[in-house]
PDB file of C-alpha atoms in Angstrom:
ATOM      1  CA  UNK A  53      92.671 112.439 113.047  1.00 92.00           C
ATOM      2  CA  UNK A  54      95.407 110.248 111.596  1.00 96.00           C
ATOM      3  CA  UNK A  55      94.696 106.555 111.142  1.00 96.00           C
ATOM      4  CA  UNK A  56      98.004 105.645 109.488  1.00 97.00           C
ATOM      5  CA  UNK A  57     100.939 107.649 110.729  1.00 96.00           C
ATOM      6  CA  UNK A  58     103.340 105.814 108.399  1.00 97.00           C
ATOM      7  CA  UNK A  59     101.705 107.357 105.326  1.00 97.00           C
ATOM      8  CA  UNK A  60      99.814 110.264 106.904  1.00 97.00           C
ATOM      9  CA  UNK A  61      96.352 108.884 106.097  1.00 97.00           C
ATOM     10  CA  UNK A  62      93.427 110.376 107.984  1.00 97.00           C
ATOM     11  CA  UNK A  63      90.040 108.968 108.990  1.00 96.00           C
ATOM     12  CA  UNK A  64      88.441 111.261 106.429  1.00 96.00           C
ATOM     13  CA  UNK A  65      90.619 109.804 103.669  1.00 97.00           C
ATOM     14  CA  UNK A  66      89.790 106.217 104.691  1.00 95.00           C
ATOM     15  CA  UNK A  67      86.089 107.072 104.766  1.00 94.00           C
ATOM     16  CA  UNK A  68      86.360 108.723 101.347  1.00 95.00           C
ATOM     17  CA  UNK A  69      87.988 105.608  99.863  1.00 95.00           C
ATOM     18  CA  UNK A  70      85.244 103.504 101.482  1.00 93.00           C
ATOM     19  CA  UNK A  71      82.571 105.702  99.897  1.00 92.00           C
ATOM     20  CA  UNK A  72      84.313 105.186  96.558  1.00 94.00           C
ATOM     21  CA  UNK A  73      84.009 101.410  96.944  1.00 92.00           C
ATOM     22  CA  UNK A  74      86.924 100.194  99.064  1.00 93.00           C
ATOM     23  CA  UNK A  75      85.216  97.810 101.477  1.00 91.00           C
ATOM     24  CA  UNK A  76      88.128  95.908 102.986  1.00 92.00           C
ATOM     25  CA  UNK A  77      91.433  96.863 104.613  1.00 93.00           C
ATOM     26  CA  UNK A  78      93.208  95.394 101.589  1.00 94.00           C
ATOM     27  CA  UNK A  79      91.246  97.624  99.231  1.00 95.00           C
ATOM     28  CA  UNK A  80      92.002 100.636 101.435  1.00 95.00           C
ATOM     29  CA  UNK A  81      95.681  99.658 101.274  1.00 96.00           C
ATOM     30  CA  UNK A  82      95.503  99.510  97.482  1.00 96.00           C
ATOM     31  CA  UNK A  83      93.934 102.946  97.369  1.00 96.00           C
ATOM     32  CA  UNK A  84      96.302 104.784  99.731  1.00 97.00           C
ATOM     33  CA  UNK A  85      98.904 102.375 101.222  1.00 96.00           C
ATOM     34  CA  UNK A  86      97.395 102.622 104.733  1.00 97.00           C
ATOM     35  CA  UNK A  87      98.154  99.421 106.638  1.00 95.00           C
ATOM     36  CA  UNK A  88     101.006  98.284 104.414  1.00 96.00           C
ATOM     37  CA  UNK A  89     103.987  99.385 106.511  1.00 96.00           C
ATOM     38  CA  UNK A  90     103.871  98.601 110.239  1.00 95.00           C
ATOM     39  CA  UNK A  91     100.267  97.326 110.224  1.00 94.00           C
ATOM     40  CA  UNK A  92      99.371  99.146 113.424  1.00 95.00           C
ATOM     41  CA  UNK A  93      96.402 100.874 111.811  1.00 95.00           C
ATOM     42  CA  UNK A  94      94.700  97.821 110.305  1.00 94.00           C
ATOM     43  CA  UNK A  95      92.343  97.308 113.254  1.00 93.00           C
ATOM     44  CA  UNK A  96      91.345 100.968 113.178  1.00 94.00           C
ATOM     45  CA  UNK A  97      90.688 100.683 109.444  1.00 94.00           C
ATOM     46  CA  UNK A  98      88.570  97.576 110.089  1.00 93.00           C
ATOM     47  CA  UNK A  99      86.580  99.498 112.697  1.00 92.00           C
ATOM     48  CA  UNK A 100      86.023 102.408 110.312  1.00 93.00           C
ATOM     49  CA  UNK A 101      84.753  99.943 107.738  1.00 92.00           C
ATOM     50  CA  UNK A 102      82.429  98.334 110.281  1.00 87.00           C
ATOM     51  CA  UNK A 103      84.504  95.189 110.468  1.00 72.00           C
ATOM     52  CA  UNK A 104      85.917  95.578 113.964  1.00 56.00           C
ATOM     53  CA  UNK A 105      84.639  92.311 115.383  1.00 50.00           C
ATOM     54  CA  UNK A 106      86.210  88.986 114.539  1.00 52.00           C
ATOM     55  CA  UNK A 107      83.596  86.219 114.933  1.00 52.00           C
ATOM     56  CA  UNK A 108      86.226  83.498 115.133  1.00 53.00           C
ATOM     57  CA  UNK A 109      88.079  85.391 117.888  1.00 51.00           C
ATOM     58  CA  UNK A 110      84.802  85.788 119.820  1.00 53.00           C
ATOM     59  CA  UNK A 111      84.271  82.019 119.664  1.00 52.00           C
ATOM     60  CA  UNK A 112      87.793  81.384 120.899  1.00 52.00           C
ATOM     61  CA  UNK A 113      87.352  83.896 123.729  1.00 58.00           C
ATOM     62  CA  UNK A 114      84.259  81.953 124.845  1.00 61.00           C
ATOM     63  CA  UNK A 115      86.268  78.728 124.472  1.00 61.00           C
ATOM     64  CA  UNK A 116      83.827  77.487 121.861  1.00 53.00           C
ATOM     65  CA  UNK A 117      85.304  75.555 118.936  1.00 56.00           C
ATOM     66  CA  UNK A 118      85.884  77.824 115.939  1.00 48.00           C
ATOM     67  CA  UNK A 119      85.449  74.836 113.618  1.00 53.00           C
ATOM     68  CA  UNK A 120      83.301  71.758 114.062  1.00 54.00           C
ATOM     69  CA  UNK A 121      84.931  68.706 115.562  1.00 53.00           C
ATOM     70  CA  UNK A 122      86.154  66.127 113.090  1.00 52.00           C
ATOM     71  CA  UNK A 123      83.999  63.367 114.560  1.00 54.00           C
ATOM     72  CA  UNK A 124      80.897  65.594 114.130  1.00 52.00           C
ATOM     73  CA  UNK A 125      81.323  65.448 110.342  1.00 51.00           C
ATOM     74  CA  UNK A 126      81.094  61.673 110.216  1.00 50.00           C
TER      75      UNK A 126
END
């Protein structure tokens, strides 16, 4: 199945690059250009790498502060 239709990169190719040491979407992009054109495949690449969740986004969805309040630091 294609992950990146812009460059014709498949799931198998992304997984192969990951096995060879590419652990981030940026490293996958360096290896095969996937994610560097329209960017529509970056989330799928993140999911294949086991990085689908965004902790900061989850905090925002729960309306919890992503960063501590300034007056908490004092």
